[in-house]
mmCIF file of N, CA and C in Angstrom:
data_model
loop_
_atom_site.group_PDB
_atom_site.id
_atom_site.type_symbol
_atom_site.label_atom_id
_atom_site.label_comp_id
_atom_site.label_asym_id
_atom_site.label_seq_id
_atom_site.Cartn_x
_atom_site.Cartn_y
_atom_site.Cartn_z
ATOM 1 N N MET A 1 4.125 -19.825 -2.993
ATOM 2 C CA MET A 1 3.415 -18.652 -3.445
ATOM 3 C C MET A 1 3.481 -17.582 -2.361
ATOM 4 N N VAL A 2 3.742 -16.362 -2.781
ATOM 5 C CA VAL A 2 3.710 -15.217 -1.880
ATOM 6 C C VAL A 2 2.910 -14.108 -2.544
ATOM 7 N N ALA A 3 2.422 -13.193 -1.729
ATOM 8 C CA ALA A 3 1.655 -12.070 -2.261
ATOM 9 C C ALA A 3 1.958 -10.824 -1.437
ATOM 10 N N VAL A 4 1.768 -9.690 -2.053
ATOM 11 C CA VAL A 4 1.905 -8.406 -1.381
ATOM 12 C C VAL A 4 0.518 -7.774 -1.353
ATOM 13 N N ALA A 5 0.111 -7.290 -0.176
ATOM 14 C CA ALA A 5 -1.198 -6.672 0.001
ATOM 15 C C ALA A 5 -1.001 -5.195 0.358
ATOM 16 N N PRO A 6 -1.008 -4.328 -0.641
ATOM 17 C CA PRO A 6 -0.794 -2.908 -0.354
ATOM 18 C C PRO A 6 -2.009 -2.272 0.289
ATOM 19 N N GLY A 7 -1.739 -1.276 1.098
ATOM 20 C CA GLY A 7 -2.802 -0.469 1.680
ATOM 21 C C GLY A 7 -3.015 0.767 0.827
ATOM 22 N N ALA A 8 -3.307 1.875 1.480
ATOM 23 C CA ALA A 8 -3.521 3.139 0.775
ATOM 24 C C ALA A 8 -2.197 3.616 0.172
ATOM 25 N N VAL A 9 -2.190 3.758 -1.141
ATOM 26 C CA VAL A 9 -0.985 4.165 -1.866
ATOM 27 C C VAL A 9 -1.347 5.321 -2.790
ATOM 28 N N GLU A 10 -0.475 6.290 -2.853
ATOM 29 C CA GLU A 10 -0.692 7.462 -3.705
ATOM 30 C C GLU A 10 -0.486 7.066 -5.165
ATOM 31 N N THR A 11 -1.593 6.961 -5.895
ATOM 32 C CA THR A 11 -1.546 6.620 -7.318
ATOM 33 C C THR A 11 -2.582 7.464 -8.049
ATOM 34 N N PRO A 12 -2.533 7.465 -9.361
ATOM 35 C CA PRO A 12 -3.508 8.244 -10.135
ATOM 36 C C PRO A 12 -4.912 7.645 -10.160
ATOM 37 N N ILE A 13 -5.156 6.580 -9.416
ATOM 38 C CA ILE A 13 -6.466 5.929 -9.469
ATOM 39 C C ILE A 13 -7.596 6.876 -9.069
ATOM 40 N N VAL A 14 -7.293 7.920 -8.308
ATOM 41 C CA VAL A 14 -8.325 8.850 -7.849
ATOM 42 C C VAL A 14 -8.571 9.995 -8.832
ATOM 43 N N ARG A 15 -7.929 9.955 -9.968
ATOM 44 C CA ARG A 15 -7.982 11.084 -10.909
ATOM 45 C C ARG A 15 -9.390 11.429 -11.386
ATOM 46 N N ASP A 16 -10.291 10.471 -11.385
ATOM 47 C CA ASP A 16 -11.646 10.729 -11.863
ATOM 48 C C ASP A 16 -12.616 11.126 -10.750
ATOM 49 N N LEU A 17 -12.121 11.178 -9.523
ATOM 50 C CA LEU A 17 -12.969 11.579 -8.402
ATOM 51 C C LEU A 17 -12.962 13.091 -8.244
ATOM 52 N N THR A 18 -14.006 13.594 -7.642
ATOM 53 C CA THR A 18 -14.037 15.027 -7.353
ATOM 54 C C THR A 18 -13.037 15.329 -6.242
ATOM 55 N N PRO A 19 -12.548 16.564 -6.160
ATOM 56 C CA PRO A 19 -11.624 16.914 -5.081
ATOM 57 C C PRO A 19 -12.216 16.645 -3.692
ATOM 58 N N GLU A 20 -13.510 16.835 -3.560
ATOM 59 C CA GLU A 20 -14.152 16.577 -2.277
ATOM 60 C C GLU A 20 -14.112 15.090 -1.932
ATOM 61 N N ARG A 21 -14.373 14.263 -2.925
ATOM 62 C CA ARG A 21 -14.346 12.805 -2.712
ATOM 63 C C ARG A 21 -12.932 12.336 -2.403
ATOM 64 N N VAL A 22 -11.947 12.887 -3.100
ATOM 65 C CA VAL A 22 -10.550 12.534 -2.827
ATOM 66 C C VAL A 22 -10.199 12.904 -1.391
ATOM 67 N N ALA A 23 -10.601 14.103 -0.965
ATOM 68 C CA ALA A 23 -10.311 14.549 0.397
ATOM 69 C C ALA A 23 -10.965 13.624 1.422
ATOM 70 N N ALA A 24 -12.197 13.214 1.183
ATOM 71 C CA ALA A 24 -12.899 12.315 2.105
ATOM 72 C C ALA A 24 -12.218 10.944 2.143
ATOM 73 N N LEU A 25 -11.841 10.445 0.988
ATOM 74 C CA LEU A 25 -11.168 9.151 0.909
ATOM 75 C C LEU A 25 -9.842 9.192 1.648
ATOM 76 N N ARG A 26 -9.051 10.221 1.391
ATOM 77 C CA ARG A 26 -7.744 10.340 2.043
ATOM 78 C C ARG A 26 -7.908 10.475 3.555
ATOM 79 N N ALA A 27 -8.905 11.230 3.995
ATOM 80 C CA ALA A 27 -9.134 11.384 5.436
ATOM 81 C C ALA A 27 -9.446 10.032 6.070
ATOM 82 N N TRP A 28 -10.281 9.239 5.411
ATOM 83 C CA TRP A 28 -10.614 7.910 5.923
ATOM 84 C C TRP A 28 -9.371 7.028 5.952
ATOM 85 N N GLN A 29 -8.596 7.054 4.859
ATOM 86 C CA GLN A 29 -7.393 6.228 4.797
ATOM 87 C C GLN A 29 -6.407 6.615 5.896
ATOM 88 N N LEU A 30 -6.203 7.897 6.096
ATOM 89 C CA LEU A 30 -5.278 8.347 7.141
ATOM 90 C C LEU A 30 -5.763 7.956 8.528
ATOM 91 N N ALA A 31 -7.056 8.019 8.744
ATOM 92 C CA ALA A 31 -7.616 7.644 10.041
ATOM 93 C C ALA A 31 -7.447 6.153 10.328
ATOM 94 N N HIS A 32 -7.278 5.353 9.292
ATOM 95 C CA HIS A 32 -7.155 3.903 9.447
ATOM 96 C C HIS A 32 -5.757 3.385 9.145
ATOM 97 N N THR A 33 -4.783 4.270 9.080
ATOM 98 C CA THR A 33 -3.405 3.880 8.816
ATOM 99 C C THR A 33 -2.520 4.389 9.947
ATOM 100 N N PRO A 34 -2.098 3.499 10.848
ATOM 101 C CA PRO A 34 -1.299 3.930 11.992
ATOM 102 C C PRO A 34 -0.019 4.687 11.628
ATOM 103 N N ALA A 35 0.539 4.440 10.474
ATOM 104 C CA ALA A 35 1.750 5.163 10.077
ATOM 105 C C ALA A 35 1.470 6.652 9.872
ATOM 106 N N GLY A 36 0.197 7.015 9.727
ATOM 107 C CA GLY A 36 -0.176 8.418 9.622
ATOM 108 C C GLY A 36 0.094 9.063 8.281
ATOM 109 N N ARG A 37 0.253 8.243 7.249
ATOM 110 C CA ARG A 37 0.482 8.790 5.913
ATOM 111 C C ARG A 37 0.060 7.780 4.865
ATOM 112 N N ILE A 38 -0.040 8.272 3.641
ATOM 113 C CA ILE A 38 -0.350 7.423 2.491
ATOM 114 C C ILE A 38 0.967 6.844 1.980
ATOM 115 N N GLY A 39 0.934 5.597 1.554
ATOM 116 C CA GLY A 39 2.140 4.960 1.043
ATOM 117 C C GLY A 39 2.535 5.477 -0.328
ATOM 118 N N ARG A 40 3.759 5.147 -0.704
ATOM 119 C CA ARG A 40 4.283 5.513 -2.018
ATOM 120 C C ARG A 40 4.437 4.251 -2.863
ATOM 121 N N PRO A 41 4.224 4.346 -4.168
ATOM 122 C CA PRO A 41 4.358 3.166 -5.024
ATOM 123 C C PRO A 41 5.707 2.464 -4.870
ATOM 124 N N GLU A 42 6.764 3.235 -4.678
ATOM 125 C CA GLU A 42 8.091 2.612 -4.556
ATOM 126 C C GLU A 42 8.226 1.773 -3.285
ATOM 127 N N GLU A 43 7.399 2.044 -2.277
ATOM 128 C CA GLU A 43 7.436 1.218 -1.074
ATOM 129 C C GLU A 43 6.819 -0.154 -1.338
ATOM 130 N N VAL A 44 5.787 -0.198 -2.136
ATOM 131 C CA VAL A 44 5.186 -1.472 -2.524
ATOM 132 C C VAL A 44 6.136 -2.208 -3.471
ATOM 133 N N ALA A 45 6.721 -1.479 -4.401
ATOM 134 C CA ALA A 45 7.673 -2.082 -5.336
ATOM 135 C C ALA A 45 8.862 -2.693 -4.607
ATOM 136 N N TRP A 46 9.308 -2.034 -3.541
ATOM 137 C CA TRP A 46 10.431 -2.559 -2.760
ATOM 138 C C TRP A 46 10.092 -3.954 -2.242
ATOM 139 N N ALA A 47 8.912 -4.109 -1.670
ATOM 140 C CA ALA A 47 8.510 -5.410 -1.131
ATOM 141 C C ALA A 47 8.437 -6.464 -2.233
ATOM 142 N N ILE A 48 7.872 -6.084 -3.356
ATOM 143 C CA ILE A 48 7.740 -7.034 -4.475
ATOM 144 C C ILE A 48 9.104 -7.472 -4.980
ATOM 145 N N THR A 49 10.006 -6.513 -5.179
ATOM 146 C CA THR A 49 11.320 -6.872 -5.712
ATOM 147 C C THR A 49 12.123 -7.702 -4.721
ATOM 148 N N ARG A 50 11.990 -7.430 -3.427
ATOM 149 C CA ARG A 50 12.713 -8.242 -2.435
ATOM 150 C C ARG A 50 12.178 -9.673 -2.437
ATOM 151 N N LEU A 51 10.869 -9.827 -2.529
ATOM 152 C CA LEU A 51 10.301 -11.174 -2.533
ATOM 153 C C LEU A 51 10.620 -11.928 -3.818
ATOM 154 N N ALA A 52 10.966 -11.218 -4.870
ATOM 155 C CA ALA A 52 11.312 -11.859 -6.142
ATOM 156 C C ALA A 52 12.788 -12.242 -6.231
ATOM 157 N N GLU A 53 13.587 -11.820 -5.267
ATOM 158 C CA GLU A 53 15.013 -12.138 -5.277
ATOM 159 C C GLU A 53 15.247 -13.611 -4.941
ATOM 160 N N PRO A 54 16.295 -14.196 -5.492
ATOM 161 C CA PRO A 54 16.611 -15.584 -5.156
ATOM 162 C C PRO A 54 16.788 -15.803 -3.649
ATOM 163 N N ALA A 55 17.276 -14.808 -2.943
ATOM 164 C CA ALA A 55 17.482 -14.943 -1.496
ATOM 165 C C ALA A 55 16.179 -15.153 -0.739
ATOM 166 N N ALA A 56 15.052 -14.839 -1.362
ATOM 167 C CA ALA A 56 13.748 -15.036 -0.717
ATOM 168 C C ALA A 56 13.118 -16.370 -1.120
ATOM 169 N N GLY A 57 13.902 -17.248 -1.690
ATOM 170 C CA GLY A 57 13.389 -18.518 -2.189
ATOM 171 C C GLY A 57 12.722 -19.406 -1.158
ATOM 172 N N PHE A 58 13.042 -19.218 0.113
ATOM 173 C CA PHE A 58 12.459 -20.047 1.164
ATOM 174 C C PHE A 58 11.231 -19.397 1.775
ATOM 175 N N VAL A 59 10.891 -18.201 1.323
ATOM 176 C CA VAL A 59 9.680 -17.521 1.781
ATOM 177 C C VAL A 59 8.518 -18.054 0.962
ATOM 178 N N THR A 60 7.541 -18.608 1.622
ATOM 179 C CA THR A 60 6.416 -19.191 0.917
ATOM 180 C C THR A 60 5.154 -19.138 1.778
ATOM 181 N N GLY A 61 4.020 -19.094 1.118
ATOM 182 C CA GLY A 61 2.747 -19.152 1.818
ATOM 183 C C GLY A 61 2.454 -17.947 2.684
ATOM 184 N N VAL A 62 2.837 -16.778 2.226
ATOM 185 C CA VAL A 62 2.636 -15.593 3.045
ATOM 186 C C VAL A 62 2.055 -14.454 2.207
ATOM 187 N N VAL A 63 1.222 -13.659 2.851
ATOM 188 C CA VAL A 63 0.742 -12.418 2.262
ATOM 189 C C VAL A 63 1.370 -11.304 3.087
ATOM 190 N N LEU A 64 2.211 -10.506 2.455
ATOM 191 C CA LEU A 64 2.933 -9.439 3.145
ATOM 192 C C LEU A 64 2.152 -8.137 3.043
ATOM 193 N N PRO A 65 1.626 -7.644 4.165
ATOM 194 C CA PRO A 65 0.942 -6.354 4.111
ATOM 195 C C PRO A 65 1.963 -5.222 4.020
ATOM 196 N N VAL A 66 1.750 -4.337 3.071
ATOM 197 C CA VAL A 66 2.553 -3.115 2.930
ATOM 198 C C VAL A 66 1.535 -1.991 3.038
ATOM 199 N N ASP A 67 1.130 -1.730 4.286
ATOM 200 C CA ASP A 67 -0.054 -0.884 4.487
ATOM 201 C C ASP A 67 0.060 0.098 5.644
ATOM 202 N N GLY A 68 1.269 0.348 6.090
ATOM 203 C CA GLY A 68 1.434 1.320 7.160
ATOM 204 C C GLY A 68 0.795 0.915 8.474
ATOM 205 N N GLY A 69 0.569 -0.370 8.655
ATOM 206 C CA GLY A 69 -0.011 -0.873 9.889
ATOM 207 C C GLY A 69 -1.516 -1.005 9.884
ATOM 208 N N ALA A 70 -2.157 -0.752 8.764
ATOM 209 C CA ALA A 70 -3.627 -0.791 8.710
ATOM 210 C C ALA A 70 -4.187 -2.159 9.063
ATOM 211 N N VAL A 71 -3.499 -3.218 8.711
ATOM 212 C CA VAL A 71 -4.020 -4.568 8.952
ATOM 213 C C VAL A 71 -4.092 -4.888 10.451
ATOM 214 N N VAL A 72 -3.310 -4.217 11.252
ATOM 215 C CA VAL A 72 -3.328 -4.483 12.688
ATOM 216 C C VAL A 72 -4.085 -3.426 13.471
ATOM 217 N N ALA A 73 -4.567 -2.413 12.782
ATOM 218 C CA ALA A 73 -5.271 -1.330 13.482
ATOM 219 C C ALA A 73 -6.696 -1.712 13.793
#
Protein backbone atom coordinates (compact mmCIF):
# COMPACT_ATOMS: atom_id res chain seq x y z
CA MET A 1 0.00 0.00 0.00
CA VAL A 2 1.19 3.49 -0.84
CA ALA A 3 -0.39 6.89 -0.38
CA VAL A 4 0.15 10.45 -1.54
CA ALA A 5 -0.23 13.25 1.02
CA PRO A 6 -0.71 16.55 -0.81
CA GLY A 7 -0.08 19.87 0.84
CA ALA A 8 -1.55 23.20 -0.20
CA VAL A 9 -2.81 22.81 -3.77
CA GLU A 10 -4.61 25.35 -5.93
CA THR A 11 -8.11 23.92 -6.37
CA PRO A 12 -11.65 25.28 -6.43
CA ILE A 13 -12.21 24.10 -2.84
CA VAL A 14 -11.92 27.73 -1.66
CA ARG A 15 -14.67 28.96 -3.98
CA ASP A 16 -17.17 29.41 -1.14
CA LEU A 17 -14.81 31.41 1.06
CA THR A 18 -14.70 35.17 1.16
CA PRO A 19 -11.76 36.81 -0.63
CA GLU A 20 -10.42 37.88 2.75
CA ARG A 21 -10.54 34.32 4.08
CA VAL A 22 -8.86 32.99 0.93
CA ALA A 23 -6.10 35.59 1.31
CA ALA A 24 -5.58 34.64 4.98
CA LEU A 25 -5.53 30.93 4.16
CA ARG A 26 -3.06 31.37 1.31
CA ALA A 27 -0.81 33.55 3.47
CA TRP A 28 -0.74 30.85 6.16
CA GLN A 29 -0.08 28.12 3.58
CA LEU A 30 2.76 30.08 1.99
CA ALA A 31 4.31 30.78 5.38
CA HIS A 32 4.35 27.03 6.08
CA THR A 33 5.53 25.82 2.68
CA PRO A 34 9.30 26.07 2.16
CA ALA A 35 8.90 25.90 -1.62
CA GLY A 36 7.30 29.35 -1.34
CA ARG A 37 4.29 28.61 -3.52
CA ILE A 38 1.02 26.73 -3.71
CA GLY A 39 1.13 23.40 -5.52
CA ARG A 40 -0.64 22.58 -8.75
CA PRO A 41 -3.03 19.64 -9.19
CA GLU A 42 -0.84 18.21 -11.96
CA GLU A 43 2.06 17.94 -9.50
CA VAL A 44 0.00 15.71 -7.23
CA ALA A 45 -1.28 13.77 -10.25
CA TRP A 46 2.31 13.20 -11.37
CA ALA A 47 3.13 11.47 -8.07
CA ILE A 48 -0.02 9.36 -8.20
CA THR A 49 0.53 8.22 -11.77
CA ARG A 50 4.19 7.36 -11.14
CA LEU A 51 3.27 5.28 -8.10
CA ALA A 52 0.62 3.48 -10.16
CA GLU A 53 3.12 2.41 -12.84
CA PRO A 54 4.29 -1.20 -12.91
CA ALA A 55 7.86 0.05 -12.40
CA ALA A 56 6.83 1.18 -8.90
CA GLY A 57 5.70 -2.32 -7.95
CA PHE A 58 8.37 -2.66 -5.27
CA VAL A 59 7.39 0.60 -3.58
CA THR A 60 5.28 -0.26 -0.58
CA GLY A 61 4.38 1.00 2.86
CA VAL A 62 5.08 4.64 2.18
CA VAL A 63 3.21 7.93 2.34
CA LEU A 64 4.72 10.31 -0.22
CA PRO A 65 4.36 13.96 0.75
CA VAL A 66 3.75 16.24 -2.23
CA ASP A 67 3.71 19.41 -0.20
CA GLY A 68 6.54 21.70 -1.16
CA GLY A 69 8.49 20.73 1.94
CA ALA A 70 5.77 21.52 4.48
CA VAL A 71 6.17 18.17 6.25
CA VAL A 72 9.77 18.97 7.15
CA ALA A 73 9.28 22.63 7.98
